[in-house]
Amino acid sequence: MYQSPARSATERHILNQIQATTRLVLICLFLQLPFAVYLLLASTPLALFNLSVHCAALGVTYWLCVRQLWRPARDLLLTGFLTFITWATLIWPAGLAIPYFLLLGSVTCGFFFRNSERLPQRVWAVTFASVFVALRIRHIETSHGLYHIVTISNTVLLAVASLLILHCLQTHTSRRWQSMASRQQALQAQLSALLPPFLTTRGNTCEPGQSRPMDSCVVLFADLTGFRQLTDQLGDEGVFALLHTLYRRFDERALHAGIRRIKTNGDEYMAAISPELTGLPEEQTTTLTRQMLSFARGLLHDCEYVAANTDIPVNIRIGVAAGPVRAGVIGNQRSSFDIWGRTVNLASMLEQLCEPNRVLLSDSAYHTLPPLPFNLKRRAVFLPNGPARAWQFTAAAIDALGNCRHNAA
């Protein structure tokens, strides 16, 4: 029956184990070649036949490894090793203690099977141990008395010990794999928290220095006003406590809203939303813009709440723009995820031009919204590529937009 090549990491690992063991056995046979020639000259032609057939079997095993056919290679290696030691014991002098090599096979065969193949692995291990006991008893049947009993008991004890060693090795290896799997899951969870889903799924990894386009993205920049005065008033420790309080609330709100925080820079908070960042099915830009405006309304509310409970004048400016961006991982040391493009630059400029406690929305993002039953303040803004216009939302206007959406639904 056709055997598919090794594909998974476990199968490739087993294949490497089989290939390395085959090389090792071939090297051992080569190093003992002078001794083997001497025994061949002094023994029957069966010894030469045994050595020739099993050397050819090792060659076929290595060829199967090259073809990545790990199952037939494993079966041929184990069968060849068992039959070679058995025939060598029956043909060559008993004093060579050749059967003890079967104990080596009993222990090492456990490394050629997957976790789901425990039954055939145990069958092979017990077979090696049983054949060892049978061959040893055959060569000690000439002894008598206590020596005979001690020899048989030692033989059985060695066979059982080899099986116990294999069991202990497998148990220890299984525990280590479970521990590594747990740590891998924890690291994957941390990575997922740092990177968006489309960069952490298999086949979509992004190396540092690489970037990918996102055609539909809504970007938000938020910045505290009068930050220098706050620093002079509160000091470094006080400002840190204030920013930590605000950003913790911002992050919790972003998590529930399906919005990803990109980064912070002092008192500047940057966030974005797109189908690629959230891992959700493709959404219309209208839905994304509304989600971001609702998030911006939440930021205004958080600043009002912190200001009311700390007696610190916390005011915030927010700029929002929609359009294509590029996303990727930048830097080799402490690499971080970031987004770039004209949409990002526009959101940053709108934040700088915005009035305190207001949200300034780009014209392109505004036109993704349905017609609004109320008037907004339209502002002329001057961008590097020329004059443009933007739309200013107050908290009340965003609430009214939410009510419109609810009534339409």
Tab-separated table of C-alpha atoms in Angstrom:
chain	number	residue	atom	x	y	z
A	1	MET	CA	0.000	0.000	0.000
A	2	TYR	CA	1.292	3.453	-0.877
A	3	GLN	CA	2.642	5.435	2.051
A	4	SER	CA	2.480	9.206	1.922
A	5	PRO	CA	5.703	11.137	2.666
A	6	ALA	CA	6.295	12.676	6.080
A	7	ARG	CA	4.460	15.985	6.299
A	8	SER	CA	3.817	16.937	9.913
A	9	ALA	CA	6.557	18.054	12.304
A	10	THR	CA	6.197	14.813	14.292
A	11	GLU	CA	6.557	12.663	11.195
A	12	ARG	CA	9.615	14.600	10.055
A	13	HIS	CA	11.121	14.180	13.535
A	14	ILE	CA	10.520	10.403	13.441
A	15	LEU	CA	12.008	10.268	9.950
A	16	ASN	CA	15.146	12.043	11.170
A	17	GLN	CA	15.398	9.582	14.080
A	18	ILE	CA	15.135	6.603	11.734
A	19	GLN	CA	17.656	8.055	9.317
A	20	ALA	CA	20.151	8.860	12.092
A	21	THR	CA	19.759	5.365	13.589
A	22	THR	CA	20.294	3.758	10.181
A	23	ARG	CA	23.518	5.728	9.719
A	24	LEU	CA	24.681	4.751	13.204
A	25	VAL	CA	24.086	1.039	12.578
A	26	LEU	CA	25.911	1.229	9.258
A	27	ILE	CA	28.872	2.937	10.943
A	28	CYS	CA	28.936	0.281	13.678
A	29	LEU	CA	28.967	-2.498	11.093
A	30	PHE	CA	31.784	-0.793	9.233
A	31	LEU	CA	33.879	-0.395	12.403
A	32	GLN	CA	33.421	-4.073	13.278
A	33	LEU	CA	34.070	-5.263	9.739
A	34	PRO	CA	37.545	-6.775	10.501
A	35	PHE	CA	36.118	-8.756	13.412
A	36	ALA	CA	33.163	-9.835	11.306
A	37	VAL	CA	35.447	-11.048	8.498
A	38	TYR	CA	37.401	-13.132	10.982
A	39	LEU	CA	34.228	-14.745	12.272
A	40	LEU	CA	32.952	-15.309	8.766
A	41	LEU	CA	36.083	-17.213	7.823
A	42	ALA	CA	35.694	-19.402	10.896
A	43	SER	CA	31.933	-19.954	10.635
A	44	THR	CA	29.345	-21.246	8.215
A	45	PRO	CA	28.198	-19.459	5.043
A	46	LEU	CA	24.998	-18.574	6.891
A	47	ALA	CA	26.916	-15.828	8.696
A	48	LEU	CA	27.912	-14.243	5.408
A	49	PHE	CA	24.351	-14.548	4.138
A	50	ASN	CA	22.980	-12.963	7.327
A	51	LEU	CA	25.380	-10.027	7.146
A	52	SER	CA	24.833	-9.432	3.415
A	53	VAL	CA	21.045	-9.552	3.560
A	54	HIS	CA	20.807	-7.158	6.487
A	55	CYS	CA	23.337	-4.699	5.059
A	56	ALA	CA	21.165	-4.598	1.950
A	57	ALA	CA	18.119	-4.055	4.193
A	58	LEU	CA	19.859	-1.085	5.822
A	59	GLY	CA	20.539	0.349	2.387
A	60	VAL	CA	16.872	0.022	1.448
A	61	THR	CA	15.914	1.613	4.761
A	62	TYR	CA	18.124	4.614	4.033
A	63	TRP	CA	16.636	4.891	0.532
A	64	LEU	CA	13.133	4.910	2.023
A	65	CYS	CA	14.242	7.681	4.399
A	66	VAL	CA	15.450	9.735	1.455
A	67	ARG	CA	12.033	9.246	-0.138
A	68	GLN	CA	10.497	10.336	3.219
A	69	LEU	CA	8.553	7.057	3.489
A	70	TRP	CA	8.967	6.858	7.227
A	71	ARG	CA	6.539	4.022	8.035
A	72	PRO	CA	8.056	1.338	5.769
A	73	ALA	CA	11.529	2.586	6.727
A	74	ARG	CA	10.704	2.155	10.413
A	75	ASP	CA	9.199	-1.308	9.935
A	76	LEU	CA	12.156	-2.486	7.862
A	77	LEU	CA	14.693	-1.090	10.338
A	78	LEU	CA	13.069	-2.750	13.362
A	79	THR	CA	12.473	-6.038	11.566
A	80	GLY	CA	15.998	-6.115	10.184
A	81	PHE	CA	17.585	-5.332	13.546
A	82	LEU	CA	15.539	-8.037	15.294
A	83	THR	CA	16.243	-10.753	12.725
A	84	PHE	CA	19.938	-9.833	12.379
A	85	ILE	CA	20.579	-10.114	16.137
A	86	THR	CA	18.511	-13.292	16.356
A	87	TRP	CA	20.340	-15.044	13.505
A	88	ALA	CA	23.722	-13.766	14.654
A	89	THR	CA	23.057	-15.223	18.106
A	90	LEU	CA	22.072	-18.588	16.637
A	91	ILE	CA	25.029	-18.721	14.238
A	92	TRP	CA	27.915	-17.139	16.123
A	93	PRO	CA	29.446	-18.221	19.443
A	94	ALA	CA	27.310	-17.773	22.542
A	95	GLY	CA	30.074	-16.042	24.482
A	96	LEU	CA	29.718	-12.851	22.390
A	97	ALA	CA	26.620	-11.802	24.363
A	98	ILE	CA	24.984	-10.596	21.161
A	99	PRO	CA	21.379	-10.893	22.525
A	100	TYR	CA	21.968	-7.880	24.788
A	101	PHE	CA	21.652	-5.668	21.708
A	102	LEU	CA	17.958	-6.574	21.699
A	103	LEU	CA	17.551	-4.612	24.933
A	104	LEU	CA	18.873	-1.584	23.062
A	105	GLY	CA	16.213	-2.164	20.430
A	106	SER	CA	13.549	-2.524	23.121
A	107	VAL	CA	14.360	0.939	24.522
A	108	THR	CA	15.026	2.854	21.309
A	109	CYS	CA	12.017	1.574	19.337
A	110	GLY	CA	9.828	3.900	21.396
A	111	PHE	CA	11.276	6.913	19.577
A	112	PHE	CA	10.031	5.726	16.166
A	113	PHE	CA	6.294	5.953	16.872
A	114	ARG	CA	3.781	8.759	17.251
A	115	ASN	CA	1.701	9.200	20.389
A	116	SER	CA	-1.279	7.674	18.605
A	117	GLU	CA	0.752	4.506	17.871
A	118	ARG	CA	1.358	3.365	21.426
A	119	LEU	CA	-0.009	-0.160	20.826
A	120	PRO	CA	2.355	-1.124	17.943
A	121	GLN	CA	5.226	0.543	19.804
A	122	ARG	CA	4.570	-1.575	22.897
A	123	VAL	CA	4.231	-4.700	20.779
A	124	TRP	CA	7.671	-4.063	19.292
A	125	ALA	CA	9.209	-3.339	22.693
A	126	VAL	CA	7.771	-6.526	24.224
A	127	THR	CA	8.878	-8.515	21.163
A	128	PHE	CA	12.493	-7.351	21.541
A	129	ALA	CA	12.450	-8.127	25.274
A	130	SER	CA	10.820	-11.559	24.800
A	131	VAL	CA	13.250	-12.627	22.080
A	132	PHE	CA	16.131	-11.516	24.321
A	133	VAL	CA	14.847	-13.705	27.176
A	134	ALA	CA	14.327	-16.665	24.830
A	135	LEU	CA	17.833	-16.436	23.352
A	136	ARG	CA	19.478	-16.009	26.745
A	137	ILE	CA	17.635	-19.006	28.229
A	138	ARG	CA	18.645	-21.091	25.221
A	139	HIS	CA	22.332	-20.406	25.925
A	140	ILE	CA	22.166	-20.991	29.681
A	141	GLU	CA	20.281	-24.276	29.692
A	142	THR	CA	23.601	-26.046	30.310
A	143	SER	CA	23.992	-24.427	33.750
A	144	HIS	CA	22.559	-25.956	36.912
A	145	GLY	CA	21.503	-25.109	40.420
A	146	LEU	CA	21.574	-21.663	41.928
A	147	TYR	CA	23.651	-20.224	39.080
A	148	HIS	CA	20.950	-21.260	36.624
A	149	ILE	CA	18.187	-19.644	38.688
A	150	VAL	CA	20.169	-16.410	39.194
A	151	THR	CA	21.007	-16.204	35.488
A	152	ILE	CA	17.388	-16.648	34.426
A	153	SER	CA	16.154	-14.129	37.001
A	154	ASN	CA	18.765	-11.577	35.884
A	155	THR	CA	17.757	-12.112	32.269
A	156	VAL	CA	14.082	-11.525	33.010
A	157	LEU	CA	14.952	-8.559	35.227
A	158	LEU	CA	16.967	-6.934	32.432
A	159	ALA	CA	14.091	-7.412	29.981
A	160	VAL	CA	11.573	-5.912	32.398
A	161	ALA	CA	14.002	-3.081	33.240
A	162	SER	CA	14.335	-2.181	29.557
A	163	LEU	CA	10.542	-1.920	29.271
A	164	LEU	CA	10.350	0.187	32.445
A	165	ILE	CA	13.086	2.493	31.163
A	166	LEU	CA	11.128	2.962	27.939
A	167	HIS	CA	7.965	3.682	29.937
A	168	CYS	CA	9.759	6.253	32.108
A	169	LEU	CA	11.302	7.942	29.071
A	170	GLN	CA	7.935	8.148	27.338
A	171	THR	CA	6.229	9.498	30.462
A	172	HIS	CA	8.928	12.134	30.935
A	173	THR	CA	8.820	13.078	27.258
A	174	SER	CA	5.020	13.298	27.300
A	175	ARG	CA	5.090	15.599	30.315
A	176	ARG	CA	7.704	17.812	28.714
A	177	TRP	CA	5.647	18.030	25.518
A	178	GLN	CA	2.563	18.954	27.524
A	179	SER	CA	4.513	21.624	29.372
A	180	MET	CA	5.922	22.972	26.101
A	181	ALA	CA	2.438	22.915	24.534
A	182	SER	CA	1.048	24.904	27.468
A	183	ARG	CA	3.813	27.463	27.190
A	184	GLN	CA	3.313	27.607	23.421
A	185	GLN	CA	-0.387	28.318	23.920
A	186	ALA	CA	0.434	31.037	26.444
A	187	LEU	CA	2.937	32.604	24.047
A	188	GLN	CA	0.418	32.358	21.209
A	189	ALA	CA	-2.159	34.128	23.363
A	190	GLN	CA	0.334	36.892	24.149
A	191	LEU	CA	1.242	37.154	20.476
A	192	SER	CA	-2.422	37.363	19.513
A	193	ALA	CA	-2.825	40.218	21.982
A	194	LEU	CA	0.075	42.077	20.330
A	195	LEU	CA	-0.630	41.250	16.695
A	196	PRO	CA	-3.903	41.144	14.739
A	197	PRO	CA	-5.363	37.777	13.687
A	198	PHE	CA	-4.322	38.021	10.041
A	199	LEU	CA	-0.651	38.111	11.128
A	200	THR	CA	-0.821	35.300	13.704
A	201	THR	CA	-2.705	32.610	11.782
A	202	ARG	CA	-0.738	29.840	10.091
A	203	GLY	CA	0.543	30.848	6.691
A	204	ASN	CA	0.003	34.573	7.340
A	205	THR	CA	3.027	35.362	9.454
A	206	CYS	CA	4.699	38.673	8.729
A	207	GLU	CA	8.432	39.044	9.237
A	208	PRO	CA	9.949	42.326	10.481
A	209	GLY	CA	10.299	44.730	7.590
A	210	GLN	CA	7.345	43.281	5.673
A	211	SER	CA	3.965	44.961	5.281
A	212	ARG	CA	0.545	44.139	3.874
A	213	PRO	CA	-2.221	46.388	2.528
A	214	MET	CA	-5.543	46.887	4.277
A	215	ASP	CA	-8.011	48.431	1.859
A	216	SER	CA	-10.655	49.444	4.387
A	217	CYS	CA	-9.459	50.835	7.704
A	218	VAL	CA	-10.709	53.536	10.086
A	219	VAL	CA	-7.944	55.190	12.123
A	220	LEU	CA	-8.307	57.252	15.301
A	221	PHE	CA	-5.852	59.581	17.009
A	222	ALA	CA	-6.653	60.978	20.463
A	223	ASP	CA	-4.528	63.496	22.335
A	224	LEU	CA	-4.890	65.314	25.654
A	225	THR	CA	-4.944	69.096	25.516
A	226	GLY	CA	-2.739	71.136	27.827
A	227	PHE	CA	-0.476	68.188	28.532
A	228	ARG	CA	2.485	70.392	29.468
A	229	GLN	CA	0.403	72.221	32.045
A	230	LEU	CA	-0.786	68.879	33.437
A	231	THR	CA	2.829	67.731	33.731
A	232	ASP	CA	3.793	70.865	35.647
A	233	GLN	CA	0.715	70.523	37.849
A	234	LEU	CA	0.854	66.791	38.619
A	235	GLY	CA	4.516	65.894	38.193
A	236	ASP	CA	5.839	62.802	36.422
A	237	GLU	CA	4.273	60.309	38.829
A	238	GLY	CA	0.903	62.037	38.756
A	239	VAL	CA	0.858	62.208	34.961
A	240	PHE	CA	1.762	58.522	34.759
A	241	ALA	CA	-1.115	57.618	37.092
A	242	LEU	CA	-3.513	59.756	35.054
A	243	LEU	CA	-2.480	58.232	31.722
A	244	HIS	CA	-2.642	54.717	33.182
A	245	THR	CA	-6.179	55.337	34.426
A	246	LEU	CA	-7.301	56.717	31.072
A	247	TYR	CA	-5.569	54.151	28.876
A	248	ARG	CA	-6.847	51.272	30.980
A	249	ARG	CA	-10.395	52.479	30.407
A	250	PHE	CA	-9.652	53.113	26.718
A	251	ASP	CA	-8.252	49.596	26.280
A	252	GLU	CA	-11.213	47.932	27.977
A	253	ARG	CA	-13.570	49.913	25.777
A	254	ALA	CA	-11.577	49.041	22.644
A	255	LEU	CA	-11.617	45.350	23.555
A	256	HIS	CA	-15.394	45.284	23.858
A	257	ALA	CA	-15.858	47.373	20.694
A	258	GLY	CA	-13.647	45.166	18.511
A	259	ILE	CA	-11.138	47.981	18.019
A	260	ARG	CA	-7.398	47.420	18.227
A	261	ARG	CA	-5.090	49.796	19.995
A	262	ILE	CA	-2.066	50.328	17.765
A	263	LYS	CA	0.218	52.244	20.124
A	264	THR	CA	0.552	55.110	22.589
A	265	ASN	CA	3.068	57.919	22.534
A	266	GLY	CA	2.940	59.914	25.731
A	267	ASP	CA	-0.523	61.451	25.842
A	268	GLU	CA	-1.328	60.322	22.285
A	269	TYR	CA	-3.524	57.258	21.788
A	270	MET	CA	-3.841	55.554	18.400
A	271	ALA	CA	-6.413	52.918	17.464
A	272	ALA	CA	-7.822	51.386	14.302
A	273	ILE	CA	-10.517	49.026	13.080
A	274	SER	CA	-10.739	46.942	9.912
A	275	PRO	CA	-11.861	43.410	9.005
A	276	GLU	CA	-8.214	42.249	9.047
A	277	LEU	CA	-7.525	43.708	12.494
A	278	THR	CA	-10.616	42.264	14.127
A	279	GLY	CA	-10.605	38.877	12.392
A	280	LEU	CA	-14.335	39.329	11.664
A	281	PRO	CA	-16.004	38.854	8.258
A	282	GLU	CA	-15.771	41.688	5.726
A	283	GLU	CA	-17.762	44.691	6.919
A	284	GLN	CA	-18.916	47.803	5.153
A	285	THR	CA	-16.988	50.988	5.784
A	286	THR	CA	-20.210	52.529	7.120
A	287	THR	CA	-20.292	50.014	9.965
A	288	LEU	CA	-16.599	50.531	10.723
A	289	THR	CA	-16.964	54.312	10.808
A	290	ARG	CA	-19.947	54.108	13.137
A	291	GLN	CA	-18.088	51.723	15.429
A	292	MET	CA	-15.137	54.097	15.592
A	293	LEU	CA	-17.352	57.120	16.275
A	294	SER	CA	-19.072	55.187	19.059
A	295	PHE	CA	-15.642	54.348	20.462
A	296	ALA	CA	-14.635	58.019	20.228
A	297	ARG	CA	-17.807	58.921	22.163
A	298	GLY	CA	-16.681	56.475	24.828
A	299	LEU	CA	-13.291	58.186	25.065
A	300	LEU	CA	-15.015	61.524	25.617
A	301	HIS	CA	-17.121	59.937	28.350
A	302	ASP	CA	-14.041	58.419	30.015
A	303	CYS	CA	-12.303	61.796	30.082
A	304	GLU	CA	-15.413	63.394	31.588
A	305	TYR	CA	-15.576	60.654	34.223
A	306	VAL	CA	-11.897	60.934	35.190
A	307	ALA	CA	-12.093	64.725	35.311
A	308	ALA	CA	-15.164	64.601	37.551
A	309	ASN	CA	-13.599	62.125	39.974
A	310	THR	CA	-10.104	63.629	40.172
A	311	ASP	CA	-10.775	67.360	39.817
A	312	ILE	CA	-8.175	67.389	37.029
A	313	PRO	CA	-9.130	69.238	33.820
A	314	VAL	CA	-8.898	66.401	31.292
A	315	ASN	CA	-9.782	67.456	27.758
A	316	ILE	CA	-9.179	65.454	24.612
A	317	ARG	CA	-9.027	66.026	20.864
A	318	ILE	CA	-9.907	63.176	18.482
A	319	GLY	CA	-9.274	62.826	14.758
A	320	VAL	CA	-10.777	60.031	12.652
A	321	ALA	CA	-10.055	59.131	9.019
A	322	ALA	CA	-11.009	56.209	6.790
A	323	GLY	CA	-9.188	54.700	3.852
A	324	PRO	CA	-6.437	52.261	2.826
A	325	VAL	CA	-3.335	51.703	4.982
A	326	ARG	CA	-0.379	49.343	5.116
A	327	ALA	CA	0.201	47.159	8.154
A	328	GLY	CA	3.244	45.254	9.297
A	329	VAL	CA	5.881	44.555	11.911
A	330	ILE	CA	8.706	47.040	12.173
A	331	GLY	CA	12.114	46.751	13.818
A	332	ASN	CA	14.341	43.818	14.776
A	333	GLN	CA	14.623	44.581	18.484
A	334	ARG	CA	11.312	44.710	20.395
A	335	SER	CA	9.443	44.491	17.079
A	336	SER	CA	5.980	46.018	17.134
A	337	PHE	CA	2.918	46.079	14.901
A	338	ASP	CA	2.092	49.384	13.242
A	339	ILE	CA	0.131	50.888	10.338
A	340	TRP	CA	1.209	53.581	7.877
A	341	GLY	CA	-0.195	55.611	5.014
A	342	ARG	CA	-2.017	58.781	4.084
A	343	THR	CA	-5.067	57.740	6.091
A	344	VAL	CA	-2.927	57.524	9.239
A	345	ASN	CA	-1.337	60.908	8.527
A	346	LEU	CA	-4.747	62.468	7.886
A	347	ALA	CA	-6.171	61.170	11.183
A	348	SER	CA	-3.165	62.596	13.026
A	349	MET	CA	-3.556	66.002	11.344
A	350	LEU	CA	-7.289	66.107	12.093
A	351	GLU	CA	-6.583	65.418	15.759
A	352	GLN	CA	-4.186	68.379	15.881
A	353	LEU	CA	-6.780	70.654	14.199
A	354	CYS	CA	-9.697	69.476	16.325
A	355	GLU	CA	-11.290	71.509	19.115
A	356	PRO	CA	-11.138	70.121	22.677
A	357	ASN	CA	-13.704	67.453	23.502
A	358	ARG	CA	-14.713	67.130	19.876
A	359	VAL	CA	-14.246	64.537	17.129
A	360	LEU	CA	-13.071	65.726	13.718
A	361	LEU	CA	-14.040	63.277	10.955
A	362	SER	CA	-12.450	63.264	7.519
A	363	ASP	CA	-14.640	64.056	4.529
A	364	SER	CA	-14.100	60.603	2.998
A	365	ALA	CA	-15.199	58.913	6.247
A	366	TYR	CA	-18.206	61.235	6.551
A	367	HIS	CA	-19.487	60.212	3.101
A	368	THR	CA	-19.502	56.550	4.149
A	369	LEU	CA	-22.275	57.390	6.631
A	370	PRO	CA	-25.940	57.504	5.593
A	371	PRO	CA	-27.654	60.916	5.337
A	372	LEU	CA	-27.954	62.420	8.808
A	373	PRO	CA	-31.177	64.125	10.009
A	374	PHE	CA	-29.202	66.870	11.738
A	375	ASN	CA	-26.592	69.411	10.713
A	376	LEU	CA	-22.924	69.122	11.562
A	377	LYS	CA	-20.313	71.798	11.741
A	378	ARG	CA	-18.188	71.677	8.613
A	379	ARG	CA	-14.640	72.891	8.955
A	380	ALA	CA	-12.120	73.841	6.325
A	381	VAL	CA	-8.740	72.274	6.977
A	382	PHE	CA	-5.466	72.843	5.214
A	383	LEU	CA	-3.511	69.686	4.517
A	384	PRO	CA	-0.085	69.300	2.866
A	385	ASN	CA	-1.765	68.345	-0.413
A	386	GLY	CA	-4.146	71.302	-0.343
A	387	PRO	CA	-7.330	72.575	1.323
A	388	ALA	CA	-9.993	70.081	2.340
A	389	ARG	CA	-12.952	69.848	4.637
A	390	ALA	CA	-13.815	67.837	7.699
A	391	TRP	CA	-16.863	67.318	9.875
A	392	GLN	CA	-16.929	68.006	13.593
A	393	PHE	CA	-18.932	65.767	15.909
A	394	THR	CA	-19.874	66.566	19.457
A	395	ALA	CA	-20.794	63.894	21.976
A	396	ALA	CA	-24.472	64.751	21.462
A	397	ALA	CA	-24.161	64.381	17.684
A	398	ILE	CA	-22.612	60.935	18.058
A	399	ASP	CA	-25.408	59.929	20.405
A	400	ALA	CA	-27.938	61.152	17.842
A	401	LEU	CA	-26.144	59.092	15.172
A	402	GLY	CA	-26.493	56.034	17.376
A	403	ASN	CA	-30.181	56.688	17.830
A	404	CYS	CA	-30.623	56.997	14.072
A	405	ARG	CA	-28.975	53.646	13.582
A	406	HIS	CA	-31.159	52.082	16.274
A	407	ASN	CA	-34.367	53.488	14.782
A	408	ALA	CA	-33.360	52.332	11.298
A	409	ALA	CA	-32.821	48.835	12.604
